[in-house]
Coordinates of C-alpha atoms in Angstrom, one line a residue:
M21 CA 21.3 5.2 -34.1
N22 CA 18.0 6.6 -33.1
A23 CA 16.4 9.5 -35.4
P24 CA 16.5 13.2 -33.3
V25 CA 12.9 13.6 -32.0
T26 CA 11.8 17.3 -31.4
P27 CA 10.5 18.0 -27.4
Q28 CA 7.2 18.8 -27.3
L29 CA 6.2 21.1 -24.5
R30 CA 4.8 19.6 -21.9
V31 CA 3.3 21.2 -18.6
N32 CA 2.1 20.2 -15.4
D33 CA 2.3 16.4 -17.1
F34 CA 5.8 14.4 -16.9
V35 CA 7.6 11.9 -14.9
V36 CA 11.0 12.7 -13.0
K37 CA 13.0 9.4 -12.2
F38 CA 16.2 9.8 -10.0
A39 CA 18.8 6.9 -10.4
N40 CA 20.9 7.1 -7.3
V41 CA 23.0 4.9 -4.9
N42 CA 21.7 3.8 -1.8
G43 CA 23.2 5.7 1.4
S44 CA 24.3 8.6 -0.6
G45 CA 22.0 10.9 1.2
S46 CA 20.0 11.4 -2.0
A47 CA 16.5 10.4 -0.6
S48 CA 15.9 13.7 1.4
A49 CA 17.0 15.8 -1.7
N50 CA 14.8 14.1 -3.8
R51 CA 11.7 13.9 -1.4
L52 CA 12.7 18.0 -1.0
F53 CA 12.2 18.2 -4.8
A54 CA 8.7 16.0 -4.9
R55 CA 7.4 18.2 -2.3
S56 CA 8.4 21.5 -4.1
V57 CA 6.1 20.3 -6.9
L58 CA 3.5 19.6 -4.6
R59 CA 3.7 23.6 -3.1
M60 CA 3.3 25.2 -6.6
G61 CA -0.4 23.3 -6.3
V62 CA 0.2 20.3 -8.6
P63 CA -0.4 16.8 -7.8
I64 CA 2.7 14.2 -7.9
A65 CA 2.7 10.8 -7.2
S66 CA 6.1 9.6 -6.0
R67 CA 7.3 6.0 -5.8
N68 CA 10.7 5.2 -3.9
I69 CA 12.3 1.8 -5.5
F70 CA 15.1 0.7 -3.0
P71 CA 17.2 -2.1 -2.3
S72 CA 17.4 -4.3 0.9
N73 CA 20.4 -3.9 1.9
I74 CA 21.6 -0.6 3.9
Q75 CA 24.2 0.9 1.3
G76 CA 25.9 0.6 -2.0
L77 CA 23.1 -0.6 -4.2
P78 CA 21.3 0.9 -6.7
T79 CA 17.8 3.0 -5.6
W80 CA 15.3 4.6 -7.6
Y81 CA 13.0 7.5 -6.6
E82 CA 10.0 8.5 -9.5
V83 CA 8.0 11.6 -9.4
R84 CA 4.7 11.6 -11.8
V85 CA 3.9 15.4 -12.1
S86 CA 0.2 15.3 -13.2
E87 CA -2.0 18.4 -12.6
A88 CA -4.8 15.8 -13.8
G89 CA -4.6 14.0 -10.9
H90 CA -3.0 10.7 -11.9
I91 CA -1.3 9.4 -8.8
G92 CA -0.2 5.8 -10.1
R93 CA 2.7 4.9 -12.5
R94 CA 2.5 5.9 -15.9
G95 CA 5.4 4.1 -17.2
G96 CA 8.1 5.8 -19.2
V97 CA 10.6 8.5 -18.1
D98 CA 10.7 12.1 -19.5
L99 CA 13.6 13.4 -17.6
M100 CA 16.0 10.7 -16.3
V101 CA 18.3 12.0 -13.3
A102 CA 21.4 9.6 -13.5
M103 CA 23.4 9.8 -10.7
N104 CA 24.7 6.2 -10.5
P105 CA 27.0 4.8 -13.2
Q106 CA 26.0 1.2 -12.5
T107 CA 22.7 1.6 -13.7
W108 CA 23.1 3.7 -16.6
D109 CA 22.5 1.4 -19.6
K110 CA 19.2 0.5 -18.0
D111 CA 18.4 4.4 -16.8
I112 CA 19.1 5.6 -20.4
A113 CA 17.1 3.1 -22.0
E114 CA 13.9 4.1 -20.1
I115 CA 13.8 7.8 -21.4
E116 CA 10.9 8.5 -23.7
P117 CA 12.2 9.6 -26.9
G118 CA 12.2 13.3 -27.3
G119 CA 13.1 12.9 -23.1
Y120 CA 15.9 14.3 -21.2
L121 CA 19.1 12.9 -19.5
F122 CA 20.6 15.2 -16.7
Y123 CA 23.7 13.5 -15.2
D124 CA 27.1 14.5 -13.6
S125 CA 29.4 15.3 -16.4
T126 CA 32.5 15.9 -14.3
R127 CA 33.5 12.3 -16.1
V128 CA 34.0 12.4 -20.2
L129 CA 31.8 9.7 -21.5
P130 CA 31.9 8.3 -24.9
R131 CA 29.2 9.5 -27.5
S132 CA 28.0 5.5 -27.6
K133 CA 26.7 5.9 -24.0
F134 CA 24.0 8.6 -25.0
R135 CA 21.0 8.4 -27.5
D136 CA 20.2 10.5 -30.1
D137 CA 16.9 11.0 -29.9
I138 CA 17.1 12.5 -26.2
T139 CA 18.6 15.7 -24.9
V140 CA 21.3 15.8 -22.9
L141 CA 22.0 17.9 -19.8
G142 CA 25.6 17.7 -18.5
M143 CA 26.3 19.4 -15.2
P144 CA 30.1 18.9 -13.6
L145 CA 28.6 18.5 -10.2
T146 CA 31.5 16.4 -8.6
A147 CA 33.7 19.1 -9.9
I148 CA 31.6 22.2 -8.7
C149 CA 31.6 20.1 -5.1
N150 CA 35.4 19.7 -5.2
E151 CA 35.9 23.1 -5.4
R152 CA 33.5 24.3 -3.0
Y153 CA 34.0 21.9 -0.1
S154 CA 36.6 19.8 1.6
D155 CA 34.7 17.3 3.6
P156 CA 33.6 14.1 1.5
R157 CA 30.2 13.6 3.2
Q158 CA 29.7 17.6 2.6
R159 CA 30.5 17.1 -0.8
Q160 CA 28.0 14.3 -1.3
L161 CA 25.0 15.8 0.5
F162 CA 25.5 19.1 -1.1
K163 CA 25.8 17.4 -4.3
N164 CA 22.3 16.4 -4.0
I165 CA 21.2 19.7 -3.1
I166 CA 23.1 21.2 -6.1
Y167 CA 21.1 19.2 -8.5
V168 CA 17.6 19.9 -7.0
G169 CA 18.9 23.6 -7.5
A170 CA 19.5 22.9 -11.2
L171 CA 16.2 20.9 -11.7
T172 CA 14.3 23.7 -10.0
E173 CA 15.7 26.0 -12.6
L174 CA 14.8 24.3 -15.5
L175 CA 11.5 23.4 -14.6
G176 CA 10.4 26.8 -13.5
I177 CA 9.7 25.7 -10.1
D178 CA 9.6 28.7 -7.8
S179 CA 13.1 28.6 -5.6
S180 CA 11.3 30.1 -2.7
E181 CA 9.1 26.9 -2.3
V182 CA 12.3 25.1 -1.9
E183 CA 13.9 27.3 0.5
K184 CA 10.6 27.0 2.7
L185 CA 10.8 23.4 2.7
I186 CA 14.7 23.5 3.8
A187 CA 13.7 26.0 6.6
E188 CA 11.3 23.3 7.7
Q189 CA 13.3 20.5 7.5
F190 CA 16.1 21.8 9.7
K191 CA 14.0 23.5 11.9
G192 CA 15.7 23.8 15.3
K193 CA 19.0 23.1 13.3
D194 CA 19.1 26.7 12.2
K195 CA 22.8 26.8 11.3
L196 CA 22.6 24.1 8.6
I197 CA 19.9 26.5 6.9
P198 CA 22.2 29.1 4.9
P199 CA 24.6 26.1 3.5
N200 CA 21.7 24.4 2.1
Y201 CA 20.2 27.8 0.7
E202 CA 24.0 28.6 -1.2
A203 CA 23.7 24.8 -2.5
L204 CA 20.6 25.3 -4.1
A205 CA 21.5 28.7 -5.4
M206 CA 24.8 27.4 -6.9
G207 CA 22.8 24.7 -8.8
R208 CA 20.1 27.3 -10.5
E209 CA 22.6 29.9 -11.1
H210 CA 24.8 26.9 -13.0
A211 CA 21.7 25.8 -15.0
R212 CA 20.8 29.4 -15.6
A213 CA 24.1 30.0 -17.3
E214 CA 24.9 26.8 -18.8
L215 CA 22.0 24.7 -19.7
G216 CA 19.1 27.1 -20.9
A217 CA 15.3 26.0 -21.3
I218 CA 13.9 22.7 -21.2
N219 CA 10.2 21.7 -22.8
L220 CA 9.2 20.1 -19.4
R221 CA 7.7 22.9 -16.8
V222 CA 6.0 23.1 -13.7
R223 CA 3.1 26.0 -13.4
R224 CA 1.4 27.2 -10.5
A225 CA -2.0 25.3 -10.3
D226 CA -4.6 25.0 -7.4
A227 CA -5.0 21.1 -8.3
V228 CA -3.9 19.8 -5.0
G229 CA -6.7 21.1 -3.0
D230 CA -6.9 20.2 0.7
R231 CA -5.3 16.5 -0.2
I232 CA -2.6 15.4 2.1
F233 CA 0.6 13.5 1.4
L234 CA 0.8 10.1 3.2
E235 CA 2.1 6.8 3.9
G236 CA -0.1 3.8 4.2
N237 CA 1.5 2.5 6.9
N238 CA 1.2 5.7 9.0
A239 CA -2.5 5.7 8.1
A240 CA -2.9 2.5 9.3
G241 CA -1.1 2.8 12.4
L242 CA -3.3 6.1 13.1
G243 CA -6.4 4.0 12.5
A244 CA -5.5 1.2 14.5
V245 CA -5.6 4.1 17.5
Y246 CA -8.8 5.0 16.6
G247 CA -9.9 1.6 16.0
G248 CA -9.8 1.1 19.9
A249 CA -6.4 -0.8 19.7
T250 CA -4.1 -0.9 22.9
V251 CA -1.8 -3.5 22.5
C252 CA 0.5 -4.1 19.8
A253 CA 3.3 -7.1 19.6
W254 CA 5.0 -7.1 16.4
Y255 CA 8.6 -8.2 15.0
P256 CA 10.6 -6.0 12.8
I257 CA 10.2 -7.2 9.1
T258 CA 10.1 -4.9 6.0
P259 CA 7.9 -3.5 4.9
S260 CA 5.6 -3.6 8.0
T261 CA 8.0 -2.3 11.0
S262 CA 7.3 1.5 10.3
L263 CA 3.4 0.7 10.3
A264 CA 4.3 -0.3 14.1
E265 CA 6.5 2.4 14.8
A266 CA 3.3 4.8 13.5
F267 CA 1.2 3.2 16.0
T268 CA 3.9 3.8 18.8
K269 CA 4.4 7.7 17.7
H270 CA 0.5 8.2 17.7
C271 CA -0.4 6.3 20.9
R272 CA 2.3 8.6 22.8
R273 CA 0.6 11.6 21.3
Y274 CA -3.2 10.3 21.8
R275 CA -2.7 7.5 24.6
V276 CA -1.1 8.7 27.3
D277 CA -3.1 10.0 30.5
K278 CA -2.7 13.6 30.7
E279 CA -2.4 13.5 34.6
T280 CA -0.9 10.7 35.4
G281 CA 1.6 10.8 32.8
Q282 CA 0.8 6.9 32.3
N283 CA 0.5 5.1 29.3
R284 CA -2.7 3.6 28.3
F285 CA -1.3 1.2 25.8
A286 CA 1.1 -1.6 25.5
I287 CA 3.7 -2.4 22.6
V288 CA 5.8 -5.1 22.8
Q289 CA 8.6 -5.8 20.2
A290 CA 8.5 -9.7 20.4
E291 CA 11.6 -12.1 20.2
D292 CA 9.9 -13.4 16.6
E293 CA 6.5 -13.6 14.8
L294 CA 5.4 -16.7 16.7
A295 CA 5.6 -14.8 19.7
S296 CA 3.7 -11.9 18.4
I297 CA 0.8 -13.2 17.5
G298 CA 0.6 -15.2 20.5
M299 CA 0.6 -12.4 22.5
V300 CA -2.0 -11.0 20.3
I301 CA -4.4 -13.7 20.5
G302 CA -3.9 -13.8 24.5
A303 CA -4.8 -9.8 25.0
A304 CA -7.4 -10.4 22.5
W305 CA -9.2 -12.8 24.8
N306 CA -8.8 -10.9 27.6
G307 CA -10.5 -8.2 26.0
A308 CA -8.2 -5.9 24.5
R309 CA -8.1 -4.8 20.9
A310 CA -4.6 -6.3 19.6
F311 CA -2.9 -6.8 16.6
T312 CA 0.3 -7.3 15.0
A313 CA 2.3 -6.0 11.6
T314 CA 4.0 -8.2 9.5
A315 CA 4.8 -9.3 6.0
G316 CA 4.5 -12.4 4.2
P317 CA 7.2 -14.7 6.2
G318 CA 5.5 -13.7 9.1
I319 CA 2.2 -14.8 7.7
S320 CA 3.9 -17.9 7.1
L321 CA 5.0 -18.5 10.8
M322 CA 1.9 -17.6 12.3
Q323 CA 0.0 -20.6 10.8
E324 CA -0.9 -22.3 13.6
F325 CA -1.5 -19.6 16.0
I326 CA -4.0 -18.1 13.0
G327 CA -5.9 -21.2 13.4
L328 CA -6.2 -21.2 17.0
A329 CA -7.6 -17.7 16.7
Y330 CA -10.1 -18.9 14.0
F331 CA -11.2 -22.2 16.0
A332 CA -11.4 -20.9 19.5
E333 CA -12.8 -17.4 18.1
I334 CA -10.7 -15.2 19.2
P335 CA -10.4 -11.7 17.6
A336 CA -7.4 -9.9 16.4
V337 CA -6.1 -7.8 13.6
L338 CA -3.0 -8.8 11.7
F339 CA -1.6 -6.1 9.3
D340 CA 0.1 -7.8 6.1
V341 CA 2.2 -5.4 4.3
Q342 CA 2.8 -7.5 1.4
R343 CA 6.0 -8.0 -0.8
G344 CA 8.1 -9.9 -3.0
G345 CA 8.2 -13.7 -2.5
P346 CA 8.8 -16.8 -1.7
S347 CA 11.4 -17.2 1.1
T348 CA 13.1 -14.1 1.3
G349 CA 12.1 -13.1 -2.4
M350 CA 12.3 -9.3 -2.7
P351 CA 11.7 -8.0 0.5
T352 CA 11.9 -4.2 -0.5
R353 CA 9.8 -4.8 -3.5
T354 CA 5.9 -4.7 -4.0
Q355 CA 3.6 -7.3 -4.9
Q356 CA 0.0 -8.4 -3.7
S357 CA 1.0 -12.3 -3.1
D358 CA -0.2 -13.6 -0.1
I359 CA -3.7 -13.3 -0.9
L360 CA -4.3 -17.0 -0.6
S361 CA -1.8 -17.8 2.0
A362 CA -3.8 -14.9 4.2
A363 CA -7.3 -16.4 3.0
Y364 CA -6.6 -20.1 4.1
A365 CA -4.1 -19.3 7.0
S366 CA -3.5 -22.7 9.0
H367 CA -4.3 -26.1 8.3
G368 CA -7.6 -27.5 8.3
D369 CA -10.5 -26.1 6.8
T370 CA -10.2 -22.0 7.3
K371 CA -11.5 -18.9 6.1
H372 CA -10.5 -15.7 6.8
V373 CA -11.8 -12.2 6.0
L374 CA -9.3 -10.2 4.0
L375 CA -9.7 -6.3 3.4
L376 CA -8.2 -4.8 0.5
P377 CA -7.2 -0.7 1.0
E378 CA -6.5 1.1 -2.4
D379 CA -4.7 3.9 -1.1
P380 CA -3.8 5.3 2.4
R381 CA -7.2 7.0 3.1
E382 CA -8.8 3.4 2.9
C383 CA -5.8 2.1 5.2
F384 CA -7.0 4.1 7.9
E385 CA -10.6 3.7 7.5
F386 CA -10.1 -0.1 7.0
A387 CA -7.5 -0.3 10.0
A388 CA -10.0 1.0 12.2
Q389 CA -12.9 -1.0 11.0
A390 CA -11.2 -4.2 11.3
F391 CA -11.0 -4.0 14.7
D392 CA -15.1 -3.5 14.7
L393 CA -14.9 -6.7 12.6
A394 CA -12.7 -8.8 14.6
D395 CA -14.9 -7.9 17.6
R396 CA -18.1 -8.5 16.0
L397 CA -16.9 -11.7 14.1
Q398 CA -14.7 -13.1 16.8
T399 CA -12.2 -14.1 14.3
P400 CA -8.9 -12.8 12.7
I401 CA -8.9 -10.3 10.4
F402 CA -6.5 -9.7 7.9
V403 CA -5.8 -5.8 6.4
M404 CA -3.8 -6.4 3.2
L405 CA -1.4 -3.6 2.6
D406 CA 1.5 -3.7 0.0
L407 CA 5.0 -2.2 0.0
D408 CA 3.6 0.5 -2.3
I409 CA 1.1 1.2 -0.5
G410 CA 2.8 1.3 3.0
M411 CA 5.8 2.9 2.2
N412 CA 5.2 5.2 -0.4
E413 CA 3.7 8.6 0.2
W414 CA 0.4 9.3 -1.7
L415 CA -1.6 12.3 -2.3
V416 CA -4.9 11.5 -0.7
K417 CA -8.4 13.1 1.0
P418 CA -7.9 14.2 4.2
L419 CA -8.8 11.7 6.8
A420 CA -12.4 11.7 8.2
W421 CA -13.8 10.4 11.2
D422 CA -17.2 10.6 13.0
D423 CA -16.9 11.7 16.7
A424 CA -20.1 10.2 17.2
R425 CA -18.9 6.5 16.2
R426 CA -18.7 4.1 19.3
L427 CA -16.8 0.8 19.1
D428 CA -18.9 -2.5 18.4
R429 CA -17.6 -4.8 20.7
G430 CA -20.2 -7.6 19.4
K431 CA -22.0 -10.1 21.3
V432 CA -20.7 -9.8 24.5
L433 CA -22.7 -10.6 27.8
S434 CA -22.8 -8.5 30.6
A435 CA -22.6 -9.4 34.2
E436 CA -26.0 -8.3 34.9
E437 CA -27.1 -10.5 32.3
L438 CA -25.4 -13.4 33.4
E439 CA -26.9 -13.0 36.7
A440 CA -30.5 -12.1 35.3
G441 CA -30.3 -15.9 34.1
R442 CA -29.6 -15.5 30.6
K443 CA -28.1 -18.8 28.9
F444 CA -25.0 -19.0 28.2
G445 CA -23.1 -21.3 25.7
R446 CA -19.6 -20.3 24.4
Y447 CA -20.2 -22.1 21.1
L448 CA -23.8 -21.5 21.2
D449 CA -25.6 -20.0 17.8
V450 CA -28.6 -18.2 19.0
D451 CA -30.0 -16.1 16.4
G452 CA -28.8 -18.0 13.1
D453 CA -25.8 -15.8 12.1
G454 CA -23.2 -18.0 13.0
I455 CA -21.7 -16.3 15.9
P456 CA -22.0 -16.9 19.4
F457 CA -21.9 -14.7 22.6
R458 CA -18.7 -14.5 24.2
T459 CA -17.8 -12.9 27.8
Y460 CA -14.4 -11.2 29.5
P461 CA -12.7 -13.3 31.7
G462 CA -13.8 -12.2 35.4
T463 CA -16.8 -10.7 33.9
H464 CA -19.0 -13.1 36.7
P465 CA -17.6 -14.6 39.9
T466 CA -19.3 -17.7 39.0
R467 CA -21.5 -17.8 35.7
G468 CA -20.2 -17.2 32.3
A469 CA -16.8 -18.9 32.7
F470 CA -16.1 -21.1 30.0
F471 CA -13.0 -22.8 28.5
T472 CA -11.6 -21.4 25.1
R473 CA -10.9 -24.5 23.0
G474 CA -8.7 -25.1 20.0
T475 CA -9.8 -28.3 20.0
S476 CA -12.8 -29.9 18.9
K477 CA -16.1 -29.1 21.4
D478 CA -19.7 -29.0 21.9
R479 CA -21.9 -25.8 21.8
M480 CA -21.2 -25.6 25.5
A481 CA -17.4 -25.4 25.2
K482 CA -17.0 -29.0 26.5
Y483 CA -14.7 -30.9 24.9
S484 CA -16.0 -33.7 22.7
E485 CA -14.6 -35.9 19.7
E486 CA -18.2 -36.8 18.6
G487 CA -18.4 -35.8 14.7
A488 CA -21.6 -34.7 15.0
D489 CA -20.3 -31.9 17.1
Y490 CA -17.4 -31.3 15.0
V491 CA -19.8 -30.8 11.8
E492 CA -22.0 -28.7 13.7
N493 CA -19.3 -26.5 15.0
M494 CA -17.8 -25.9 11.2
Q495 CA -21.0 -25.7 9.8
R496 CA -21.6 -22.7 12.3
L497 CA -18.2 -21.0 11.3
L498 CA -19.2 -21.2 8.0
R499 CA -22.4 -19.5 8.5
K500 CA -20.4 -16.8 10.4
F501 CA -18.4 -16.4 7.2
E502 CA -21.7 -15.7 5.0
T503 CA -22.5 -13.2 7.9
A504 CA -19.3 -11.3 7.5
K505 CA -20.5 -10.7 3.7
S506 CA -22.8 -8.1 4.7
L507 CA -20.4 -6.6 7.4
V508 CA -16.9 -6.3 5.3
P509 CA -16.6 -2.9 2.8
A510 CA -18.6 -3.7 -0.3
P511 CA -17.1 -3.5 -3.5
V512 CA -17.0 -0.7 -5.8
I513 CA -18.5 -1.3 -9.2
R514 CA -19.0 1.2 -12.0
S515 CA -20.6 1.0 -15.3
A516 CA -18.9 2.2 -18.5
A517 CA -20.2 5.4 -20.6
E518 CA -21.8 2.9 -22.9
P519 CA -22.7 -0.7 -22.5
S520 CA -20.3 -3.6 -22.5
R521 CA -20.1 -7.3 -22.1
V522 CA -16.6 -6.9 -20.9
G523 CA -15.4 -6.1 -17.5
V524 CA -12.2 -5.5 -15.1
I525 CA -12.0 -6.3 -11.6
Y526 CA -9.0 -5.5 -9.6
Y527 CA -8.1 -4.3 -6.2
G528 CA -5.5 -2.7 -3.9
S529 CA -2.9 -0.5 -5.2
T530 CA -3.2 -1.6 -8.8
S531 CA -6.5 1.3 -8.2
A532 CA -4.3 4.2 -9.3
A533 CA -2.9 3.1 -12.4
M534 CA -6.0 1.2 -13.2
E535 CA -8.1 4.7 -13.3
E536 CA -5.6 6.1 -15.8
A537 CA -5.7 3.0 -17.9
L538 CA -9.0 3.0 -18.3
E539 CA -9.2 6.6 -19.7
T540 CA -6.4 5.3 -22.4
L541 CA -8.8 2.5 -23.0
A542 CA -11.4 4.5 -23.5
G543 CA -9.7 6.4 -26.0
Q544 CA -9.1 3.5 -27.9
G545 CA -12.8 2.6 -28.0
I546 CA -12.7 0.0 -25.7
A547 CA -15.4 0.3 -23.0
L548 CA -15.1 -1.6 -19.8
D549 CA -17.2 -1.9 -16.5
T550 CA -15.0 -2.1 -13.4
C551 CA -15.8 -3.8 -10.0
R552 CA -12.9 -2.9 -7.5
V553 CA -13.1 -5.5 -4.6
R554 CA -12.4 -4.2 -1.0
A555 CA -12.7 -7.3 0.9
F556 CA -13.1 -11.1 1.3
P557 CA -15.4 -13.2 1.4
F558 CA -17.1 -11.8 -1.9
A559 CA -20.4 -10.1 -1.9
E560 CA -23.0 -11.3 -4.1
S561 CA -22.7 -8.3 -6.2
V562 CA -18.9 -9.4 -7.3
V563 CA -20.4 -12.8 -8.4
D564 CA -23.3 -10.9 -10.2
F565 CA -21.0 -8.7 -11.9
V566 CA -18.8 -11.6 -13.3
L567 CA -22.1 -13.2 -14.8
A568 CA -23.3 -10.1 -16.2
H569 CA -20.4 -10.1 -18.6
D570 CA -19.0 -12.5 -21.1
R571 CA -15.2 -11.8 -20.3
V572 CA -13.7 -10.5 -17.2
F573 CA -9.9 -9.4 -17.0
V574 CA -8.6 -9.8 -13.3
V575 CA -5.8 -7.3 -12.5
E576 CA -3.4 -8.2 -9.7
Q577 CA 0.3 -8.1 -8.8
N578 CA 1.2 -11.6 -8.6
R579 CA 2.2 -14.5 -10.7
D580 CA -0.2 -17.2 -9.8
A581 CA -3.4 -14.9 -10.2
Q582 CA -4.4 -15.4 -6.6
L583 CA -7.6 -13.4 -6.5
R584 CA -8.9 -15.2 -9.7
T585 CA -8.4 -18.3 -7.7
L586 CA -10.3 -17.3 -5.0
L587 CA -13.5 -15.8 -7.7
V588 CA -13.1 -19.4 -8.8
N589 CA -12.7 -21.6 -5.7
E590 CA -15.7 -19.3 -3.5
C591 CA -17.9 -18.5 -6.3
A592 CA -17.9 -21.7 -8.5
L593 CA -17.5 -19.3 -11.6
D594 CA -16.3 -20.5 -15.1
P595 CA -12.2 -19.9 -14.8
A596 CA -12.5 -19.2 -19.0
R597 CA -14.4 -16.1 -18.2
L598 CA -11.9 -14.9 -16.1
M599 CA -8.9 -13.5 -17.7
P600 CA -5.6 -13.1 -15.8
I601 CA -3.5 -9.8 -15.9
L602 CA -0.4 -10.3 -14.2
H603 CA 2.5 -8.0 -13.3
Y604 CA 5.1 -9.0 -10.8
D605 CA 8.6 -7.9 -11.2
G606 CA 8.1 -6.0 -8.0
T607 CA 7.6 -2.6 -9.0
P608 CA 4.5 -0.8 -8.7
I609 CA 2.0 -1.5 -11.6
T610 CA 1.8 1.0 -14.5
A611 CA -1.1 2.4 -16.3
R612 CA 0.9 1.6 -19.6
F613 CA 1.2 -1.8 -18.6
I614 CA -2.7 -2.3 -18.1
A615 CA -3.8 -0.5 -21.0
Q616 CA -1.5 -2.7 -23.3
A617 CA -2.1 -5.8 -21.8
I618 CA -5.9 -5.7 -21.6
G619 CA -5.9 -4.2 -25.2
Q620 CA -3.9 -7.0 -26.7
Q621 CA -6.4 -9.4 -25.2
W622 CA -9.3 -7.4 -26.5
R623 CA -8.3 -7.2 -29.7
A624 CA -7.8 -11.0 -30.0
L625 CA -11.3 -11.5 -28.3
S626 CA -12.7 -9.1 -30.7
G627 CA -10.8 -10.8 -33.6
A628 CA -12.4 -14.2 -32.6
A629 CA -15.8 -13.2 -32.7
H630 CA -15.7 -11.6 -35.7
Q631 CA -14.1 -15.0 -37.3
D632 CA -16.8 -16.9 -35.6
A633 CA -19.8 -14.4 -36.9
A634 CA -18.2 -15.2 -40.4
E635 CA -17.9 -18.7 -40.3

């Protein structure tokens, strides 16, 4: 058996994890708990790990409490709320030595099911509910509220904050408020009388500030509205569905004419992914700002249409909320595994612009920017979210928008310019940036009309199979891709506190855990310069960053080191310089994983260097 461990007092710095059964009604109760900590002024990070079926399989909800503001996953659990017998052994194993297990003690369990190095908090939840409630559904739902009440007592959370949240949740259904208050009080009173104090505490703070709690899909849907999108064609697929639903909600608020009541948007749930991207391309060709929201399997199905938009040079925006693959894979788990398939989507020689937001705030910003980029570059733009960003709530700075900002429609000739005799060739590069001028259909009755061709053509859009015409067009598309480097979000590069010959590159949702891992590594004497990549094509500063270091760790959440592959392919970098740090089990990456993996390789490199010096 493990040796006893005396718990140390931890205030506003611990991890609570709920192990439940999907469909048990626990999600709203667990979220109630998380938000009550926020109302105490203490930052949190919540992660929902859920199954792909509707009901019956295990689900977990993890709440990181961190007054220091760490919003990534740490790794390890300090208090496990174990409500699922099916996952009991796995859940118990996650608890840190000196941590706590809270469970339903109605059924007596043998000592072998516990650990000696943790504190066990048993509460007969089922018995309490059976005694108080006769309806089976009430027993289950109020069981969840009772354990929230117990936790608030154990952790010192102000009950009035929880009651306010309950009142807000059931506003308009006022008769449900008193029973929830009662269940909350039952949990608190039992915990006060039977369980005593524990060494994990929530203490009021003022560390949240003006930050907001927001899902990436919701933020991206709002960003699409602000970016001028008026058309969304999509097919339901986890984990992107809520993005299209958020866009619909925001359009109904902001895109309905106040005088006529008419909708100033078009949202189509297509029969499949092929139809959805086809509608997007058709709408964009006609001048609308249009997008689709999908996941990896959708990108696979859209390949030919994506190639059409690239070669015919039609703006389009695709939100790819990445999940575990390949095939159906793990549809409710997170990964960064579509990087290569999106960058080179379609057959033939294609290269696409990718935007890589780190959190919901950047989801909003990059969503709006994507439509400007699509119009300016006349090409598909991919916004690469993942399930962790898209479907989990993150604590972020308030969204900001400059009301003076205007939509950038790029190189579009007007009827007046055409009437004045402006020369127009649909695929003619007049200023060397690879981007031709275009017109909207119907701009002029006789001038400026053109064929949009997905086939080979010359500069004037005339069909041509001449090799020289084809090569000229393909080279122009490369020039346009080079132009994109100066338009996409620049990387964020930071120097360590002391000079370092080792760096780290990362992107997307890895950011939150990376920030904490860097603190841990610095405490171990490991100094790293950092480069957060925010877009593909890569800026020259990314190449310079790699060349300035002997070794660069590339941290990503997929098996095949896809960003590293892109760096090698596109920047002619020595693969030996780039050391992959890979996490791909479907759960969000943790700070401990990053720190341990980099620390091990750092020490191996240092040992090899010392040995070489000795020889």
